[in-house]
Short mmCIF file of C-alpha atoms and ligand atoms in Angstrom, two decimals:
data_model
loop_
_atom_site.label_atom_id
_atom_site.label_comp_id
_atom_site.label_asym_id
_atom_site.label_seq_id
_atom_site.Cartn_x
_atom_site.Cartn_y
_atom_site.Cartn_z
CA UNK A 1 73.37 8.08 11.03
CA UNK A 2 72.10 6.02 13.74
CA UNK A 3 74.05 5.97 16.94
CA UNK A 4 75.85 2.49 17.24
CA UNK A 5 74.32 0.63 19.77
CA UNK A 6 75.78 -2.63 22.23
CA UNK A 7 72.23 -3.95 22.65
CA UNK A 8 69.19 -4.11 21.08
CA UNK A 9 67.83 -0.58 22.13
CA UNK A 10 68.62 1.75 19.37
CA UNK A 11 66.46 1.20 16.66
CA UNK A 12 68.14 4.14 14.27
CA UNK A 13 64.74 5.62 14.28
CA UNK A 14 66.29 9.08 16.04
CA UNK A 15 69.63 9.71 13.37
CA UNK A 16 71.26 12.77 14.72
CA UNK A 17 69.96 15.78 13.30
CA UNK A 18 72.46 17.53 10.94
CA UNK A 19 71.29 21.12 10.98
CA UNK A 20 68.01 22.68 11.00
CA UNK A 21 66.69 22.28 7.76
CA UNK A 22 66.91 18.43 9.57
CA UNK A 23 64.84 19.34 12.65
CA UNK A 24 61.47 17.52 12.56
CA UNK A 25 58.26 20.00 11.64
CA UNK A 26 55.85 18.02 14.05
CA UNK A 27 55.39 19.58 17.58
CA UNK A 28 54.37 17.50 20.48
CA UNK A 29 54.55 20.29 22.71
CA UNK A 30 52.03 22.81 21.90
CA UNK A 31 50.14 26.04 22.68
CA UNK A 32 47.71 25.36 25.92
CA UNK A 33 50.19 26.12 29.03
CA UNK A 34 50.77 29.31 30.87
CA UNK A 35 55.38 29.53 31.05
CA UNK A 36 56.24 32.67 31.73
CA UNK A 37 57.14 34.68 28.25
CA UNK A 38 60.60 33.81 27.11
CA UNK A 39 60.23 30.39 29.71
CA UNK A 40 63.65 27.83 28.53
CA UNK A 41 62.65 25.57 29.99
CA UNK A 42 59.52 24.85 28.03
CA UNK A 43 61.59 25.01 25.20
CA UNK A 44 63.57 22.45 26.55
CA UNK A 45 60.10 20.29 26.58
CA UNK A 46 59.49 21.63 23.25
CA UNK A 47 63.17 20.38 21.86
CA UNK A 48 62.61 17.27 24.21
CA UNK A 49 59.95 15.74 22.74
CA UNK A 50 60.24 17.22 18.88
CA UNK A 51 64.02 15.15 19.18
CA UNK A 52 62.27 12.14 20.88
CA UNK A 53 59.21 11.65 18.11
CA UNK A 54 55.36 10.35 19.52
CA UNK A 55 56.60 6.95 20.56
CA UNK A 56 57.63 9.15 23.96
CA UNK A 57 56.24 8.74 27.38
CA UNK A 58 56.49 11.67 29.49
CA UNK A 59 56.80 11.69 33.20
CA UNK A 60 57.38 15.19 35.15
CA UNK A 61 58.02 15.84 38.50
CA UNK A 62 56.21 18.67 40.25
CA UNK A 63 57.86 22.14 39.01
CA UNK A 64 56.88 25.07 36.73
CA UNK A 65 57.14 22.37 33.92
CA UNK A 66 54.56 20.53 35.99
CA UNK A 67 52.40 23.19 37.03
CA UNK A 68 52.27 25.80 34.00
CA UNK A 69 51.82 22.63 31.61
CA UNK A 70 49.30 21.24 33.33
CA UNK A 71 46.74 23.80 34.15
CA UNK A 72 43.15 22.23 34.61
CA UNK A 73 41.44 20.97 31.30
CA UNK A 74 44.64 22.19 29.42
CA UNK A 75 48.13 20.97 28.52
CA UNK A 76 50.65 21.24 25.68
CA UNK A 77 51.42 17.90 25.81
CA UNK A 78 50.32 15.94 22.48
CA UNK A 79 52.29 13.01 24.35
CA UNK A 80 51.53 10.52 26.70
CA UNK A 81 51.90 12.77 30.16
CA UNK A 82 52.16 11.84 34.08
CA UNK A 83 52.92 13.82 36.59
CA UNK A 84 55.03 12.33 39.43
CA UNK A 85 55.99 13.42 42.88
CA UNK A 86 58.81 16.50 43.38
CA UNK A 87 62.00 14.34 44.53
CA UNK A 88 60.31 10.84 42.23
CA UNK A 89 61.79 11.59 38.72
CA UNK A 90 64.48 8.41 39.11
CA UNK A 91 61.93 6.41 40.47
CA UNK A 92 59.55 7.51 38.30
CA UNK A 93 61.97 6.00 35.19
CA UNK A 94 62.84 3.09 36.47
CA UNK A 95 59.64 1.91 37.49
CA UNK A 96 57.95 3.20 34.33
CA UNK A 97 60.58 1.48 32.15
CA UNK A 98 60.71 -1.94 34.29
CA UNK A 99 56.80 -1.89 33.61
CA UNK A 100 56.81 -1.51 29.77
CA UNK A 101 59.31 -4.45 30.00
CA UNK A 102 57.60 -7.02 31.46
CA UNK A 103 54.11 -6.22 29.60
CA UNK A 104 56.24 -6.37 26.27
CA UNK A 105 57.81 -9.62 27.84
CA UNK A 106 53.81 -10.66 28.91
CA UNK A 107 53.37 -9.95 25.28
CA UNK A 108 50.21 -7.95 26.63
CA UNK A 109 51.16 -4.73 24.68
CA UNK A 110 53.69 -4.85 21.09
CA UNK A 111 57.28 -5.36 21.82
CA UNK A 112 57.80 -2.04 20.66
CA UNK A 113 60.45 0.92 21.10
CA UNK A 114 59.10 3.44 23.29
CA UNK A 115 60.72 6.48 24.88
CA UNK A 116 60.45 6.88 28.76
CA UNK A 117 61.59 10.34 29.57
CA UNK A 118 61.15 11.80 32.87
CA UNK A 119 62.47 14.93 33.81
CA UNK A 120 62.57 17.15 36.94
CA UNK A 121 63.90 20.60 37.89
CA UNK A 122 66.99 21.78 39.60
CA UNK A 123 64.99 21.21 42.99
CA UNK A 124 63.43 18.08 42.13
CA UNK A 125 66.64 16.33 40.57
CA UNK A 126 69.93 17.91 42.07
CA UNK A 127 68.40 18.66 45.52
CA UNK A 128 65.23 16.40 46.81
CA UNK A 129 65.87 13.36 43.95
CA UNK A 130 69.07 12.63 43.30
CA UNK A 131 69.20 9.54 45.30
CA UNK A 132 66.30 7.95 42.93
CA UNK A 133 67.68 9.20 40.06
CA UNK A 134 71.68 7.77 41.12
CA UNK A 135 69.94 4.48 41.51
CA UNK A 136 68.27 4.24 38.38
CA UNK A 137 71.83 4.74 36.45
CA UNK A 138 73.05 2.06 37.79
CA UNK A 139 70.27 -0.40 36.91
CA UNK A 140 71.40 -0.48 33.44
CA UNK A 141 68.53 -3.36 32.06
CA UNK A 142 65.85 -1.06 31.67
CA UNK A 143 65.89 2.04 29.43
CA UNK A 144 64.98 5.90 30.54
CA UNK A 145 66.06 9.43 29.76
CA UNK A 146 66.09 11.85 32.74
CA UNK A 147 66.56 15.51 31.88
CA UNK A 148 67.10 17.74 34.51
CA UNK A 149 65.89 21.32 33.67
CA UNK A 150 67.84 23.58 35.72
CA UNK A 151 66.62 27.31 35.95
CA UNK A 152 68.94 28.06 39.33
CA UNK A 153 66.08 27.77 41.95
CA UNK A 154 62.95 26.41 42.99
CA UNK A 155 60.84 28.90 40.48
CA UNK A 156 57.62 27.77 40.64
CA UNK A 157 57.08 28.52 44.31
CA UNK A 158 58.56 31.74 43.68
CA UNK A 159 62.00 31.34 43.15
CA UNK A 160 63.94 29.65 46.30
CA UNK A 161 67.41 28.67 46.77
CA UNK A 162 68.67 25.58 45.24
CA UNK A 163 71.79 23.80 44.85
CA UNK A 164 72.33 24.93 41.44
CA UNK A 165 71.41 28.70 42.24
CA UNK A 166 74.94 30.67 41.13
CA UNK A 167 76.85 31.69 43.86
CA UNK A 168 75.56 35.16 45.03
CA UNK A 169 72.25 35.76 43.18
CA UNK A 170 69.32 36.60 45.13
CA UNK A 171 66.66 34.80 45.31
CA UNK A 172 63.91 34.93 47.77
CA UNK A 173 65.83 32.67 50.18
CA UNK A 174 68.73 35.10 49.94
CA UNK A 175 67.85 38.45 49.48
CA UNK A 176 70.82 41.36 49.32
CA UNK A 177 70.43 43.86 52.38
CA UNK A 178 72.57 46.23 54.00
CA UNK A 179 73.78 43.57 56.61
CA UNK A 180 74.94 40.98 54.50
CA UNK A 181 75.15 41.89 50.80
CA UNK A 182 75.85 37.99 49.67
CA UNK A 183 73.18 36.10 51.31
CA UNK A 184 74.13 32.72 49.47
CA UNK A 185 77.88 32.36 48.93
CA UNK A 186 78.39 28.22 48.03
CA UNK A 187 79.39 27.52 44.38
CA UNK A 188 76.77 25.64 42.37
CA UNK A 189 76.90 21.91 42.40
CA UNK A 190 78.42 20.47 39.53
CA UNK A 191 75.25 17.73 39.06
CA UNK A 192 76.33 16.54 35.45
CA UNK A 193 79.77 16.32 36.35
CA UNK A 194 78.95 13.89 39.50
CA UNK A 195 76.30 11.91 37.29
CA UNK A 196 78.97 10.77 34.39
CA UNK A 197 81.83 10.14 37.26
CA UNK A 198 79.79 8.40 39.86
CA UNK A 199 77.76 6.14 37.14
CA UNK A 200 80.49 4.69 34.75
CA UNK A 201 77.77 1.81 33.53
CA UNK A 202 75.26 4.86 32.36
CA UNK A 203 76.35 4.97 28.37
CA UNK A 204 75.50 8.53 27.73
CA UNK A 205 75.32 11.86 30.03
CA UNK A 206 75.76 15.04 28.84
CA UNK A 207 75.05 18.84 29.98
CA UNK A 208 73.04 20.81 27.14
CA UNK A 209 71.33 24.43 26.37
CA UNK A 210 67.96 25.59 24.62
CA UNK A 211 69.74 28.32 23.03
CA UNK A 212 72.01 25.37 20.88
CA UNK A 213 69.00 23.59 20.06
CA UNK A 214 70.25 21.43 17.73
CA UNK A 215 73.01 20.17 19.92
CA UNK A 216 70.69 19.58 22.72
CA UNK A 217 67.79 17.32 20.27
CA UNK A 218 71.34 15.64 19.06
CA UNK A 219 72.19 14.85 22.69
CA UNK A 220 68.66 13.54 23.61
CA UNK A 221 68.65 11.60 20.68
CA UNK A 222 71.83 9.84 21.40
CA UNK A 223 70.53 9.21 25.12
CA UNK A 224 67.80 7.50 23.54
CA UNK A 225 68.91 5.23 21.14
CA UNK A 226 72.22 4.05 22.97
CA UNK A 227 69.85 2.54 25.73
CA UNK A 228 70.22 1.37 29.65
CA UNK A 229 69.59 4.92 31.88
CA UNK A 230 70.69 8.01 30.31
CA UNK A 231 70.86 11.61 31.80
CA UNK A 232 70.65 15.18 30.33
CA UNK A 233 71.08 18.35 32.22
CA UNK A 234 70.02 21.44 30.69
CA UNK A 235 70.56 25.57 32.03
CA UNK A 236 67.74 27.56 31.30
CA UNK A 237 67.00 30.98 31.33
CA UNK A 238 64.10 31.83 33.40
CA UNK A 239 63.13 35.91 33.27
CA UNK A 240 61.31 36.06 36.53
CA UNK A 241 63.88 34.51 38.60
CA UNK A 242 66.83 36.08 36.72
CA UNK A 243 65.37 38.96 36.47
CA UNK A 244 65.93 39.94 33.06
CA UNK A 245 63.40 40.70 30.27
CA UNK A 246 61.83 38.02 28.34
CA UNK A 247 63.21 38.49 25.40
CA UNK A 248 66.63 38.42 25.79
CA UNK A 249 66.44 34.56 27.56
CA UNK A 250 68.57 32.76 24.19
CA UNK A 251 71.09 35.62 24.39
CA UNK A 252 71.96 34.40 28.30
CA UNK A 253 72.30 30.95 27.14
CA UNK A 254 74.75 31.84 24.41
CA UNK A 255 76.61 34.23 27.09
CA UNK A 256 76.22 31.21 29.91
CA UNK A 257 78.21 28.80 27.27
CA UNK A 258 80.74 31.71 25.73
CA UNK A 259 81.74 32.79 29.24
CA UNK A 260 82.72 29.07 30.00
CA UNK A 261 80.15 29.05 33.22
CA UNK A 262 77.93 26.43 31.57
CA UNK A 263 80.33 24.19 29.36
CA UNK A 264 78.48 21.97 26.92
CA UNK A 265 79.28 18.04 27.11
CA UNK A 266 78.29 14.59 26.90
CA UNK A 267 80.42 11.45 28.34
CA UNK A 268 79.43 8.48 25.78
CA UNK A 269 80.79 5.32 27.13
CA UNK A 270 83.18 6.97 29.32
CA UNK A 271 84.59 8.94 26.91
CA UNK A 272 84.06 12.97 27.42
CA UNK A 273 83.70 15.16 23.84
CA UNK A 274 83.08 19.13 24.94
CA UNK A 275 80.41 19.87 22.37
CA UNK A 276 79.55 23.64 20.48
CA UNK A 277 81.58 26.85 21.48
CA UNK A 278 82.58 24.59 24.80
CA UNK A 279 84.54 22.83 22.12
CA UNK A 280 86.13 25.79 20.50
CA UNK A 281 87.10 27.75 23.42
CA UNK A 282 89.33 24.41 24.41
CA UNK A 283 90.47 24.38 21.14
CA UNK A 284 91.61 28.03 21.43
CA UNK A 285 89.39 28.74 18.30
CA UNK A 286 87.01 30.90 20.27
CA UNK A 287 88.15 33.47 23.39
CA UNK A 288 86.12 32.85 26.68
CA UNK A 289 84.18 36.32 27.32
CA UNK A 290 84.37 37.51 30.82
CA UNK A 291 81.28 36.46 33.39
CA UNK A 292 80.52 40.27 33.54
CA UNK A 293 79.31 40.15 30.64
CA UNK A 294 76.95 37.43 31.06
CA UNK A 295 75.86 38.67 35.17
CA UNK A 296 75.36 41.87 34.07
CA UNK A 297 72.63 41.51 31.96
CA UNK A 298 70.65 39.11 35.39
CA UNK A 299 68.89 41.83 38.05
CA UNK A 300 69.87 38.87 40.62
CA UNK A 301 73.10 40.21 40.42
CA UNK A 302 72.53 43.67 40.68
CA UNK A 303 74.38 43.72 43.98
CA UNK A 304 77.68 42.48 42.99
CA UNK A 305 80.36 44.55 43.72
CA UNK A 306 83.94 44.00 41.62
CA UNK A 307 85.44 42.16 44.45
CA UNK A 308 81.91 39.33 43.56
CA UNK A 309 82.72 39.74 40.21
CA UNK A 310 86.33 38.75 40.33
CA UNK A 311 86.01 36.29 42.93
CA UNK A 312 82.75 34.83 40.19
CA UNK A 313 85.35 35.15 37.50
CA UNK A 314 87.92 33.44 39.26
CA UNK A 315 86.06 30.48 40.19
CA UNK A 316 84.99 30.16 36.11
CA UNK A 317 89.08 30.59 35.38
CA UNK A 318 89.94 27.63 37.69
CA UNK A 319 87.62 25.16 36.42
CA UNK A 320 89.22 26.11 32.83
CA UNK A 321 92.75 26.57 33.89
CA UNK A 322 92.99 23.64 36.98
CA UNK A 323 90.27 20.99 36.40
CA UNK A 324 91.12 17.63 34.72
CA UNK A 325 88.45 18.04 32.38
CA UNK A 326 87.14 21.80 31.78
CA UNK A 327 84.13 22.19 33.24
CA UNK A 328 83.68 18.49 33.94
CA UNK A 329 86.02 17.07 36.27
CA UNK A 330 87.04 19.18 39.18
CA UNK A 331 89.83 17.42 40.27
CA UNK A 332 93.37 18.38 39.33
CA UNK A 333 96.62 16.33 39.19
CA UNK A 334 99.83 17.57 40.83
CA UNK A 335 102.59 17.76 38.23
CA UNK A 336 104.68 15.04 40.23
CA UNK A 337 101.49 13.05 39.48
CA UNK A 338 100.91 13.68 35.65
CA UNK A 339 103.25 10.88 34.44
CA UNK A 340 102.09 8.05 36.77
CA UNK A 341 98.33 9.15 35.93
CA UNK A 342 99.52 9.00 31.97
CA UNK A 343 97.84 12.68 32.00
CA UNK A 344 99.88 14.91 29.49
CA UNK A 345 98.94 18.62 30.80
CA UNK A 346 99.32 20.74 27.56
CA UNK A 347 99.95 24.49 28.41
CA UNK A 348 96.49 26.14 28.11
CA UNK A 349 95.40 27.57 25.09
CA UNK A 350 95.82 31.40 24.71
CA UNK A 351 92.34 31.81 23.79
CA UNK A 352 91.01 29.36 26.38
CA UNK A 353 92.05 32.11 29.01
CA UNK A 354 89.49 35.02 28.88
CA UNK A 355 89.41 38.30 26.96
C1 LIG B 401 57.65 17.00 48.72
C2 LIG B 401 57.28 18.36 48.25
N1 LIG B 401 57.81 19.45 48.86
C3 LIG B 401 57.50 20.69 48.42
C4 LIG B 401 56.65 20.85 47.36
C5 LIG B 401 56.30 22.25 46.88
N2 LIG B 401 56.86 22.53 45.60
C6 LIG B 401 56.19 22.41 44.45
S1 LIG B 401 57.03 22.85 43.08
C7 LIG B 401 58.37 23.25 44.04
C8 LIG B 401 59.60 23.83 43.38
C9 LIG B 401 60.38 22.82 42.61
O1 LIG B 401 61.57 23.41 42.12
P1 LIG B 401 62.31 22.77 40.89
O2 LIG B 401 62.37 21.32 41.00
O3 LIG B 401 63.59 23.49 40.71
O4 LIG B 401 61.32 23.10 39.67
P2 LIG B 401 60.89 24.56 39.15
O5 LIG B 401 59.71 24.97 39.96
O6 LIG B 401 62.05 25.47 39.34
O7 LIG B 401 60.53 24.38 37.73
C10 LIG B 401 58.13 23.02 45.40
C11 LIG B 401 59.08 23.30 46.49
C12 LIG B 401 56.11 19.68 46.76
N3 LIG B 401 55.29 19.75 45.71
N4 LIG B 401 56.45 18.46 47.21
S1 LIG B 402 59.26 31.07 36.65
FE1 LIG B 402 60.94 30.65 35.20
S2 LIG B 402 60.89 28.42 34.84
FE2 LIG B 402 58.92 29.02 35.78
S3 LIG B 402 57.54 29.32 34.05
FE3 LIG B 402 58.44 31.32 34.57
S4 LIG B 402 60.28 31.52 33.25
FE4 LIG B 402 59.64 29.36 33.25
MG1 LIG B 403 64.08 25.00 39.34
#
């Protein structure tokens, strides 16, 4: 089934996938780069453009998914592929989008669907671009997917500090020492949270996972077709600046979504539906598993002490137990409040609370 569209956009050619045996076979995101082993977020590009089909042009800023993909005289990319400058993802979109509009309009190339993604990393997108890419959400005429791929630092010039690094993890911006155990102590910035409250007219934003890789094609899918600018933020694993071996990088993004850190979304027309094991923790069908278990298994947390793990797991607890929306809406509502707001605060779920 086709996602219902207002305008003219969705064509139905991208029906949400159902399970694998649904998946497409084709790749469009082959062998011929140089990720790390055990590298997310190339298997977010691989997921990316297997949901999005070969009517897809790909823009990327500069990044890992820049750099490793586009070593010279090789790339994976079976796509059309451009690369674009680090903070110019938005801008990237919007112009590439308003272009393929007016030469369809020109009738100089087919009035055709085609797919404008550009993504960006965690540096590129929630740090140096989000200005571009704020503005092109609200310019809701021309259609464009941006998917930030956040892997918690600037990784491909050996793994800085970014806004979405996790409070307390080294990187090489804040190293542990004997002075100052917690170089980096600011909570990471909730990016898809801002996106689907600051850009009401942007139909569909949502925050997926490699390691649910049907949910994420589902959620790219549904960015695409809906139309207008459309924005996807993904957590990935990345064993050289987590520190962790390779193979273990789908097991973190399970334990990233389980331990409620990274809850799993998408705001469609305003309206917020938690998605996977997000959904059944806040259904009390599933119990949230503590954040130890999930920093435990990262070297970049090595360091912590219990007094950094409780304060980590405290954090996680408010933005379950206090937020407006779980994981999506930090603000919370004063009881005095609730019945002028028309919020009806249920008592939290048992299970929601963690093990
Ligand atoms: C304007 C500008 N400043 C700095 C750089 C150097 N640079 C290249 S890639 C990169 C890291 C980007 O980090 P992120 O967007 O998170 O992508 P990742 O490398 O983690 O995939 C930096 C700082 C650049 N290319 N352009
Ligand atoms: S440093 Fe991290 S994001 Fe970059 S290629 Fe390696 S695993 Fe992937
Ligand atoms: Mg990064």
């Amino acid at each position: 089934m086709a996602v219902e569209t207002r305008d003219t956009h969705g064509t139905g050619t991208l029906p949400q996938i159902k399970g694998v045996k649904d998946v497409p076979y084709d790749e469009l995101f082959v062998s011929g780069h140089r990720t790390c082993q055990g590298c997310e977020s190339a298997l977010v590009m691989r997921h990316m453009v297997k949901a999005s089909g070969p009517r897809t042009i790909v823009l990327g800023s500069t990044g890992c998914m820049y750099v490793a993909n586009t070593t010279y005289y090789t790339t994976p990319w079976v796509v059309p592929w451009m690369h674009t400058q680090l903070g110019a993802s938005g801008s990237a979109a919007l112009g590439t989008a308003a272009g393929l509009k007016v030469l369809m309009r020109k009738g100089k190339i087919k009035d055709e669907k085609i797919n404008v993604i550009a993504f960006c990393g965690d540096g590129g997108g929630a740090d140096m671009g989000i200005g571009a890419i704020s503005a092109t959400l609200t310019h809701k005429e021309y259609n464009s997917l941006i998917l930030l791929y956040d892997n918690e630092s600037y990784a491909n010039t050996d793994i800085q500090l970014s806004s979405q690094t996790p409070y307390g993890a080294v990187t090489t911006f804040s190293p542990s020492g004997t002075a100052k155990r917690l170089m980096h102590t600011r909570w990471k910035k909730n990016m898809p949270g801002m996106m689907a409250a600051g850009h009401p007219e942007s139909r569909y934003i949502a925050a997926g996972c490699a390691a649910y890789a049907v949910d994420l094609m589902n959620k790219i899918r549904k960015a695409l077709e809906i139309g207008g600018p459309t924005f996807v933020h993904t957590l990935d694993p990345c064993p050289k600046g987590w520190d962790y071996h390779p193979q273990y990088s789908q097991e973190l993004g399970h334990l990233a979504v389980e331990t409620g850190i990274w809850p799993l979304y998408e705001v469609m027309d305003g309206v917020c539906n938690l998605t996977g094991p997000t959904r059944q923790i806040a259904e009390g069908r599933k119990k949230r598993k503590p954040v130890y278990e999930y920093l435990k298994r990262q070297g970049r947390f090595a360091h912590f002490l219990d007094e950094d793990v409780e304060h980590f797991q405290a954090t996680v607890d408010k933005m379950w137990t206090e937020w407006l929306i779980p994981g999506v809406i930090p603000f919370t509502v004063p009881a005095k409040d609730q019945a002028i707001l028309k919020i009806d605060k249920k008592p939290l779920h048992e299970a929601q609370k963690t093990a």
